[in-house]
Coordinates of N, CA, C and O in Angstrom, one line a residue:
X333 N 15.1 -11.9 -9.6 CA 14.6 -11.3 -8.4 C 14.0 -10.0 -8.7 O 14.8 -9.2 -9.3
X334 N 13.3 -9.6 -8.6 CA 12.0 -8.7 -8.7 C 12.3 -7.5 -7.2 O 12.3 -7.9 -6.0
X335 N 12.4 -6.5 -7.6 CA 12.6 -5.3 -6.7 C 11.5 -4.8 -6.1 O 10.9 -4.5 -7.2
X336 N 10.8 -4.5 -5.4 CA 9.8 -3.7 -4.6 C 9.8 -2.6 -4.0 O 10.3 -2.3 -3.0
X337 N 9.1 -1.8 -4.8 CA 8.9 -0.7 -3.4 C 7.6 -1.3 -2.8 O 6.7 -2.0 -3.1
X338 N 8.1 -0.2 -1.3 CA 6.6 -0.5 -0.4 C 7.0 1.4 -0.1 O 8.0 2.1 0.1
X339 N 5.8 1.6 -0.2 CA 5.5 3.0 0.1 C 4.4 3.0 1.3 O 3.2 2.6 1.1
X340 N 5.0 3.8 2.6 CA 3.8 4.0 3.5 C 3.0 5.1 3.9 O 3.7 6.1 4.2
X341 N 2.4 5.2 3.9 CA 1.5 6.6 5.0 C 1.6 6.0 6.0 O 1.3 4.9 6.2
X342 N 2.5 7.0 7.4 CA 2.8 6.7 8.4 C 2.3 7.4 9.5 O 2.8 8.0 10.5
X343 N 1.0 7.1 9.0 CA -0.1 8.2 9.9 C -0.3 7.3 11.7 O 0.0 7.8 12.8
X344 N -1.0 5.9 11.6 CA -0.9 5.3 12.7 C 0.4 4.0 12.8 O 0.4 2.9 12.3
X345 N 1.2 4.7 13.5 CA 2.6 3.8 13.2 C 2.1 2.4 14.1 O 2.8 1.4 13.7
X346 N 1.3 1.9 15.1 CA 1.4 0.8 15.3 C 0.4 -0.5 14.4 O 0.3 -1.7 14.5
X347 N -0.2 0.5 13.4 CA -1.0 -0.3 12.5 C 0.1 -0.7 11.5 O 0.3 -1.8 11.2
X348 N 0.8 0.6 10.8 CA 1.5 0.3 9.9 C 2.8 -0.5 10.4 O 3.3 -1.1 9.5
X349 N 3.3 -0.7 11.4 CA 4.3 -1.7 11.6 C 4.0 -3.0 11.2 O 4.7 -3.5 10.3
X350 N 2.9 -3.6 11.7 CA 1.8 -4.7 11.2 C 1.2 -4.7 9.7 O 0.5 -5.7 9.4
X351 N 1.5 -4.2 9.1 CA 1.1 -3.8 7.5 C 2.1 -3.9 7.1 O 2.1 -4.7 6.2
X352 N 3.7 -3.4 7.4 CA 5.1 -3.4 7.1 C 5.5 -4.8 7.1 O 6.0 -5.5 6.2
X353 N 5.1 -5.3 8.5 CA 5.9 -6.9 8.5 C 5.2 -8.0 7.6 O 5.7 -9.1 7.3
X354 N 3.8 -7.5 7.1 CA 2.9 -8.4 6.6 C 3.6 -8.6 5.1 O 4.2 -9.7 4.7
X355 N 3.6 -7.3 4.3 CA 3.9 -7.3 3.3 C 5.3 -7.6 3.4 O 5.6 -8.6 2.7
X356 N 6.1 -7.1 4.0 CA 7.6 -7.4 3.4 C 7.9 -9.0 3.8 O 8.8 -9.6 3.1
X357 N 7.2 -9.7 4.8 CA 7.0 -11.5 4.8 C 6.5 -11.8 3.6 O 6.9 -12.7 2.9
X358 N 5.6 -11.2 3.2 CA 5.4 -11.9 1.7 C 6.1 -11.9 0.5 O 6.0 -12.8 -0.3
X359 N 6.8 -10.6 0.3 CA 7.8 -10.4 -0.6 C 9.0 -11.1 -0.2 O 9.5 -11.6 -1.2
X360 N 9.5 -11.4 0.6 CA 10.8 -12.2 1.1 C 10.8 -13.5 0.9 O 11.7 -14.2 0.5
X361 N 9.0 -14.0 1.2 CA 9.0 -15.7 1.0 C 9.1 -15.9 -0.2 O 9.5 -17.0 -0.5
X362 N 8.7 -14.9 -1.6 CA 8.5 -14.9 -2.5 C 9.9 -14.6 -3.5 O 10.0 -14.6 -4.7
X363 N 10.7 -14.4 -2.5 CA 12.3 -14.6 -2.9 C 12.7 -13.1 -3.7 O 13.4 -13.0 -4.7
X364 N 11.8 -11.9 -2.9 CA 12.6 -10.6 -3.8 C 12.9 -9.7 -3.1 O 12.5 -9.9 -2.0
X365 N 13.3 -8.7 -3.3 CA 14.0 -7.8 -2.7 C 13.2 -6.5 -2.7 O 12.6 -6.0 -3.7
X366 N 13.2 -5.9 -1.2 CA 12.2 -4.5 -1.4 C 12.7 -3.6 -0.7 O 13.8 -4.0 -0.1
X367 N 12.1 -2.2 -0.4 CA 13.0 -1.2 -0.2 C 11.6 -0.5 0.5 O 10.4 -0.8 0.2
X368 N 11.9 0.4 1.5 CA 10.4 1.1 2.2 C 10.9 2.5 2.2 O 12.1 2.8 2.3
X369 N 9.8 3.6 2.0 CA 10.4 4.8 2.5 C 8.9 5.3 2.9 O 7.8 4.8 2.7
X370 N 9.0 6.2 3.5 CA 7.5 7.0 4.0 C 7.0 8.0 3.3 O 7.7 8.8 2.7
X371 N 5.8 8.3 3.3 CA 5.0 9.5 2.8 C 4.2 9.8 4.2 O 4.0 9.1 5.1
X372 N 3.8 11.4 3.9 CA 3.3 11.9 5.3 C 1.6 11.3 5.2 O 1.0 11.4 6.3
X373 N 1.0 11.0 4.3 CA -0.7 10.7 4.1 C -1.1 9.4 3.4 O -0.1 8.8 3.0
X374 N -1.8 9.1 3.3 CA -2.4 7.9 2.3 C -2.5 9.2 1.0 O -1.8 8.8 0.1
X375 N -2.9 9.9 0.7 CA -2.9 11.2 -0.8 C -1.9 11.2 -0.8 O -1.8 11.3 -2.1
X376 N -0.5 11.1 -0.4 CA 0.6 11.3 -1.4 C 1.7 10.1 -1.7 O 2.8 10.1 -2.2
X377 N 0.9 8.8 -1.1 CA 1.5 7.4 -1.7 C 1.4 7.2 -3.2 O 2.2 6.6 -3.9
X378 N 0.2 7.9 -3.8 CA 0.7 7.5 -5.9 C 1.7 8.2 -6.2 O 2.8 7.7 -6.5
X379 N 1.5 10.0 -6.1 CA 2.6 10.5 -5.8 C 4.0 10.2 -6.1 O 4.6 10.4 -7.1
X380 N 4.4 9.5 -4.5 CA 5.8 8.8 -4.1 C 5.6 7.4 -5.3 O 6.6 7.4 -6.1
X381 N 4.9 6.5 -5.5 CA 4.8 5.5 -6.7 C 5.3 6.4 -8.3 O 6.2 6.0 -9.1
X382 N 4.5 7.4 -8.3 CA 4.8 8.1 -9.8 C 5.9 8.8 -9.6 O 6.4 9.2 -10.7
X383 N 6.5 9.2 -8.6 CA 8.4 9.8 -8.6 C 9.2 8.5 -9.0 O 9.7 8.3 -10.1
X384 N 9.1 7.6 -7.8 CA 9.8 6.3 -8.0 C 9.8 5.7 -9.2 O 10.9 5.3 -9.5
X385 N 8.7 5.4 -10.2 CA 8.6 4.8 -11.3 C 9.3 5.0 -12.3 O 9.6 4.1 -13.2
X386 N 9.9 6.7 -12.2 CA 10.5 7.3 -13.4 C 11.8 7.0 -13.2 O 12.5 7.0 -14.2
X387 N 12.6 6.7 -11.7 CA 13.7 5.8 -11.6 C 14.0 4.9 -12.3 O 15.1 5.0 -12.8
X388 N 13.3 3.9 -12.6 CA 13.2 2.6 -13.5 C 14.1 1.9 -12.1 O 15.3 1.8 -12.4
X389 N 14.0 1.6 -11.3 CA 14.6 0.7 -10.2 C 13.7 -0.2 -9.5 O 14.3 -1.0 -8.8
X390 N 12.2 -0.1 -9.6 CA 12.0 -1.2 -9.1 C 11.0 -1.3 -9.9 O 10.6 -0.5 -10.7
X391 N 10.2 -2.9 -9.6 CA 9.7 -3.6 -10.9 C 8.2 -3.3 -10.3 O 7.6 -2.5 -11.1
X392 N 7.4 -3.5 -9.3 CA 6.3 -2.9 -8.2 C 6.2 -2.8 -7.2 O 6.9 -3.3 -6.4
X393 N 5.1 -2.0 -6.9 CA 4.9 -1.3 -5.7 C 3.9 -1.6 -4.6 O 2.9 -2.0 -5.2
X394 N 3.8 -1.6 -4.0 CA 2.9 -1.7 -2.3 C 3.0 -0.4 -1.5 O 3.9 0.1 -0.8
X395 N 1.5 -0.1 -1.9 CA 0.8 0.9 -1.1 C 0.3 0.7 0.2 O -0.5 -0.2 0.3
X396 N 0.9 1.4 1.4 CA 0.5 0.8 2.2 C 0.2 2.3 3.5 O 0.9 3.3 3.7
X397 N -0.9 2.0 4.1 CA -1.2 3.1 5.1 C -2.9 3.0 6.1 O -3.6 2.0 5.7
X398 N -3.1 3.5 6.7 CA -4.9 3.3 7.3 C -5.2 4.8 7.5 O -4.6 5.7 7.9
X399 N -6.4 4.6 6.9 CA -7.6 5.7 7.0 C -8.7 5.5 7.6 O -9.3 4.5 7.1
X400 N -9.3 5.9 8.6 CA -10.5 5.9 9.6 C -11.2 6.7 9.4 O -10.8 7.8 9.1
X401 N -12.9 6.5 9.5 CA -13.6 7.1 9.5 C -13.4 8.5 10.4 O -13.0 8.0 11.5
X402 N -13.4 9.7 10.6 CA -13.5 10.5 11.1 C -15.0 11.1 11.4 O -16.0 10.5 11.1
X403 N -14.9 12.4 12.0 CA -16.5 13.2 12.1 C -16.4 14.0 11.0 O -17.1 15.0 11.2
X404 N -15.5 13.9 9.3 CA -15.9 15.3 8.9 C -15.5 14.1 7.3 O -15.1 12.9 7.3
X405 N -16.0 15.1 6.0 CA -16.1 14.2 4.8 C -14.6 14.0 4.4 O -14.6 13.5 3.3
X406 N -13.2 14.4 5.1 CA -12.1 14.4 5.2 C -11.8 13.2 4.5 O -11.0 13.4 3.6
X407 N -12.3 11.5 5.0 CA -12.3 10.4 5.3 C -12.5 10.0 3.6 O -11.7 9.4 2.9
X408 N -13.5 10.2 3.3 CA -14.0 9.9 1.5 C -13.1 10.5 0.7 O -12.7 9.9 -0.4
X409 N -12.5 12.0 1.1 CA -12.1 12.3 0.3 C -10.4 11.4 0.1 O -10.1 10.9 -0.9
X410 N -9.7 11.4 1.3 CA -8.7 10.6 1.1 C -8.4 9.3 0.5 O -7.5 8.9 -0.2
X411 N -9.5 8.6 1.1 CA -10.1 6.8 1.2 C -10.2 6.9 -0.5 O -9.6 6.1 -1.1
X412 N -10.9 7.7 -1.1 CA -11.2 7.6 -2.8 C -10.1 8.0 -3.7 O -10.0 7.5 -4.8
X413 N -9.4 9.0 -3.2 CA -8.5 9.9 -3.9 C -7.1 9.3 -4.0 O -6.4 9.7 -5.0
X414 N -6.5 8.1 -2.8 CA -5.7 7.6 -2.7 C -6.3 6.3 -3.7 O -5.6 6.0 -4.7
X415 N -7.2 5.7 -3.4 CA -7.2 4.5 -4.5 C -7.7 5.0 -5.9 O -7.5 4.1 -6.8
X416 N -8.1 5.8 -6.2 CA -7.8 6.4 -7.4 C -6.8 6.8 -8.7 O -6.8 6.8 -9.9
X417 N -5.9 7.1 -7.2 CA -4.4 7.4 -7.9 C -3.8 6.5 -7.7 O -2.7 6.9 -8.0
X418 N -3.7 5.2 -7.4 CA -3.3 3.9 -7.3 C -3.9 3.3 -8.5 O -3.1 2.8 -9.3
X419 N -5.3 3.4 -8.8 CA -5.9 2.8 -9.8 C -5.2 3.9 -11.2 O -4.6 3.4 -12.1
X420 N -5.2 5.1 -11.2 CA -4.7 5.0 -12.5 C -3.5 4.9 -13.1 O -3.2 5.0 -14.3
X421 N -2.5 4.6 -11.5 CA -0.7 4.2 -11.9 C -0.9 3.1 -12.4 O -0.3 2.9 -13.4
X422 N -1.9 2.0 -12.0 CA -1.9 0.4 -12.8 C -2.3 0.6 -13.9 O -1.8 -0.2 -14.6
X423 N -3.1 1.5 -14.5 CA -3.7 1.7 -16.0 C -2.7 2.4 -16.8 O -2.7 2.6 -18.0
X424 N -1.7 2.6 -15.9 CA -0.6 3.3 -16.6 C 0.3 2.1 -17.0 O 1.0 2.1 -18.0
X425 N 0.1 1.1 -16.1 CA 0.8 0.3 -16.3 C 1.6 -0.6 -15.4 O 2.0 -1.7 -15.7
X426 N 1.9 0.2 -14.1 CA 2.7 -0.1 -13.2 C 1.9 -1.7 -12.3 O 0.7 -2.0 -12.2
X427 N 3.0 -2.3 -11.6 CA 2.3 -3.1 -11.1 C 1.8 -3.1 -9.5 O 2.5 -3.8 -8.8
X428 N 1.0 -2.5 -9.0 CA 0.8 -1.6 -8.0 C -0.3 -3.1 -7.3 O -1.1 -3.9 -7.9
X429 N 0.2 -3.1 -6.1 CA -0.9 -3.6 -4.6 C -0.9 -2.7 -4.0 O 0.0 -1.9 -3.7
X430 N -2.8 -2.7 -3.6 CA -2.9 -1.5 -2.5 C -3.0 -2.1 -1.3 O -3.8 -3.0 -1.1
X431 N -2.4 -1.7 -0.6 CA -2.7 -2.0 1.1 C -3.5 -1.0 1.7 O -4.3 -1.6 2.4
X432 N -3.6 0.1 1.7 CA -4.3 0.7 1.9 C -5.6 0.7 2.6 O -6.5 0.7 1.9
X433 N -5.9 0.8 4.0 CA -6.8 0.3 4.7 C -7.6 1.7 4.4 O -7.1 2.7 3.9
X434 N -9.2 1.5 5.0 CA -10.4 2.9 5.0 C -11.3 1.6 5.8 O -11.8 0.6 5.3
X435 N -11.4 2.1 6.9 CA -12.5 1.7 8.1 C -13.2 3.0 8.6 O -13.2 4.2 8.4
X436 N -14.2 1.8 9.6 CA -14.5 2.9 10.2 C -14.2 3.2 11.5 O -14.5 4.2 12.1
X437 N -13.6 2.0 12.0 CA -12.6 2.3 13.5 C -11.5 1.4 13.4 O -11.2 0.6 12.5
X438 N -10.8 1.8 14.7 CA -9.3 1.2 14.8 C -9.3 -0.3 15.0 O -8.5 -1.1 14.4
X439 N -10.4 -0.7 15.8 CA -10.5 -2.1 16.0 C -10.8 -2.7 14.8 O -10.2 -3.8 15.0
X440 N -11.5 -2.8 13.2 CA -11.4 -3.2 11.8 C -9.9 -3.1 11.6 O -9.3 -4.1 11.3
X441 N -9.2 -1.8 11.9 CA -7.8 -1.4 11.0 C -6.8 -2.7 11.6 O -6.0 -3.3 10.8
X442 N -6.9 -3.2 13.0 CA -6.2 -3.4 13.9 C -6.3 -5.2 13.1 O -5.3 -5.7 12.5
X443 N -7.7 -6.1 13.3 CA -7.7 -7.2 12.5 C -7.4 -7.3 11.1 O -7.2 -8.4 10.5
X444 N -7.3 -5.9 10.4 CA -7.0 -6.3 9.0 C -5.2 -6.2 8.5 O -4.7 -6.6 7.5
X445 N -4.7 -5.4 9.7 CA -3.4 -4.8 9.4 C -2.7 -6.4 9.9 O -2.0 -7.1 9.2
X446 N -3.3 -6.7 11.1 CA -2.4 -8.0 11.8 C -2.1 -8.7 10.8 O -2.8 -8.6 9.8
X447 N -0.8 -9.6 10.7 CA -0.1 -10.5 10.1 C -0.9 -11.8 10.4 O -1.4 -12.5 9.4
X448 N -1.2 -12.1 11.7 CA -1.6 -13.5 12.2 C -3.3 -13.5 11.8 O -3.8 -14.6 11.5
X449 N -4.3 -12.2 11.8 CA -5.1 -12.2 11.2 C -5.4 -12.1 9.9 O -5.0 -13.1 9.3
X450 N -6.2 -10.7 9.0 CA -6.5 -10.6 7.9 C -5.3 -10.0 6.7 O -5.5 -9.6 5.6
X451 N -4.1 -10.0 7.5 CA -2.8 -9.8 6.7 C -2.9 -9.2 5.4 O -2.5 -9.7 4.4
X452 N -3.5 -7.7 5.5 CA -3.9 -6.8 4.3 C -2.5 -6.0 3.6 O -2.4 -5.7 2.5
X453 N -1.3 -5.9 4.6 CA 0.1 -5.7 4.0 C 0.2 -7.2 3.6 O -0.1 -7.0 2.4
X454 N 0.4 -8.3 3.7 CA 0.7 -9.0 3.3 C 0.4 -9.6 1.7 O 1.1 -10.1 0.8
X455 N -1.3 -9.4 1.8 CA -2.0 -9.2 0.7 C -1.8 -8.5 0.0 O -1.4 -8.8 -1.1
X456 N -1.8 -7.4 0.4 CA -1.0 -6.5 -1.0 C 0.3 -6.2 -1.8 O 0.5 -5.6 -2.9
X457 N 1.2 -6.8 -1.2 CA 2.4 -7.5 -1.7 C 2.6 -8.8 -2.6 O 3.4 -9.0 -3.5
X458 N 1.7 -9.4 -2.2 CA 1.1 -10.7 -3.5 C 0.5 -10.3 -4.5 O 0.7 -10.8 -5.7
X459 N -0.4 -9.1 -4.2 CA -1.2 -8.6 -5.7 C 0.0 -7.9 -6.3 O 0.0 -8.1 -7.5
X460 N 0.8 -7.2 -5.9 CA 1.5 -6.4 -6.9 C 2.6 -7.6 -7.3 O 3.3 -7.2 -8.2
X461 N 2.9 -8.8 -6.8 CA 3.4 -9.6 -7.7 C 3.2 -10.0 -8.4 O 3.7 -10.2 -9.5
X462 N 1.5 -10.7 -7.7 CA 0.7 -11.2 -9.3 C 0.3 -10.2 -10.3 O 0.0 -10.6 -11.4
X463 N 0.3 -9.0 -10.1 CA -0.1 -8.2 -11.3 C 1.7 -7.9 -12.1 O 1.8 -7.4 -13.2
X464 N 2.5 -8.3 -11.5 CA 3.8 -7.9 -12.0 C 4.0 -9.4 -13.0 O 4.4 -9.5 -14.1
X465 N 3.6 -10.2 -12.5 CA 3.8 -11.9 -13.2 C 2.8 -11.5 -14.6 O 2.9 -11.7 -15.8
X466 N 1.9 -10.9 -13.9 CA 0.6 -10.7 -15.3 C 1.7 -9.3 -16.3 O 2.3 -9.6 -17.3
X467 N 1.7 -8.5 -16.0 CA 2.5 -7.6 -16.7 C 3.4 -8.4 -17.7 O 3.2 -8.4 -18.9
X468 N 4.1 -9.0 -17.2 CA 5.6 -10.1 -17.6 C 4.9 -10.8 -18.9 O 5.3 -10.7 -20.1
X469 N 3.7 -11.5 -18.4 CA 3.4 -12.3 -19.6 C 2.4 -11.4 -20.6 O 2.1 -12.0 -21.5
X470 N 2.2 -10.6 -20.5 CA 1.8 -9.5 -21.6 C 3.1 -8.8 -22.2 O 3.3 -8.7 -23.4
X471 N 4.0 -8.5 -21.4 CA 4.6 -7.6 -22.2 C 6.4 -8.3 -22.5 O 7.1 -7.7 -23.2

C-alpha cells in the first residue's frame, strides 16, 4: 500500500472540495492510503511537496488547487510557476500528479473539478500512481 500526499491550494474551497473527493476516490479504489494538508496558493504547493519529500513518508503526491484568469498578469505568473515547480520535483524524481486547475472562468474550473464530470482531482491521483508504478519499475 502506497502512501499519498494530496497537497491543496485552498483558495476556492467549493472547487477544491470537488478536486479533494475526486482524487482521494481514486486513491482509495486504488487500495492506498493518503493524507491532505493545505497550502495558502497554488506557488507554494511544490514547496509543501519538497518539505514533505525530505520526510521519506509518503511514496507521491497530488497537487491540487484552481487558478482563474484574473484582470492583471498575476494569473501566468502563478499558472506557470506552480507547474514548473511540480515539473522539476518529478525531474527530481518524485512521483508527482498535478491537479492543478488555470482557466479562464469559474464555470471551466467548476466542470473540470466535478467528480461526475471532468474529474481533474481524480486524474491527478492516477498520474501520480502511474508515475509511482513507472518509478518502481525503473528503480
Amino acid at each position: 500500500m502506497a502512501r499519498i500526499l494530496i497537497v491543496e491550494a485552498r483558495f476556492y474551497e467549493h472547487l477544491n472540495d470537488m478536486l479533494l473527493a475526486g482524487a482521494r476516490a481514486a486513491i482509495e479504489a486504488a487500495g492506498h492510503a493518503h493524507e491532505t494538508i493545505t497550502v495558502p496558493g497554488a506557488l507554494e504547493v511544490p514547496g509543501a511537496i519538497a518539505f514533505a519529500s525530505e520526510s521519506g513518508r509518503y511514496d507521491a503526491y497530488v497537487g491540487i488547487g484552481v487558478v482563474i484568469r484574473g484582470e492583471t498578469y498575476h494569473f501566468e505568473i502563478v499558472a506557470g510557476e506552480s507547474a514548473r515547480g511540480l515539473m522539476a520535483l518529478s525531474m527530481d524524481g518524485l512521483a508527482i500528479g498535478n491537479g492543478i486547475l488555470t482557466t479562464e472562468n469559474e464555470e471551466q474550473a467548476l466542470v473540470r473539478a466535478d467528480p461526475a464530470q471532468k474529474d481533474k482531482g481524480g486524474e491527478a491521483a492516477k498520474a501520480a500512481l502511474a508515475m509511482l508504478a513507472l518509478k518502481s519499475r525503473f528503480g
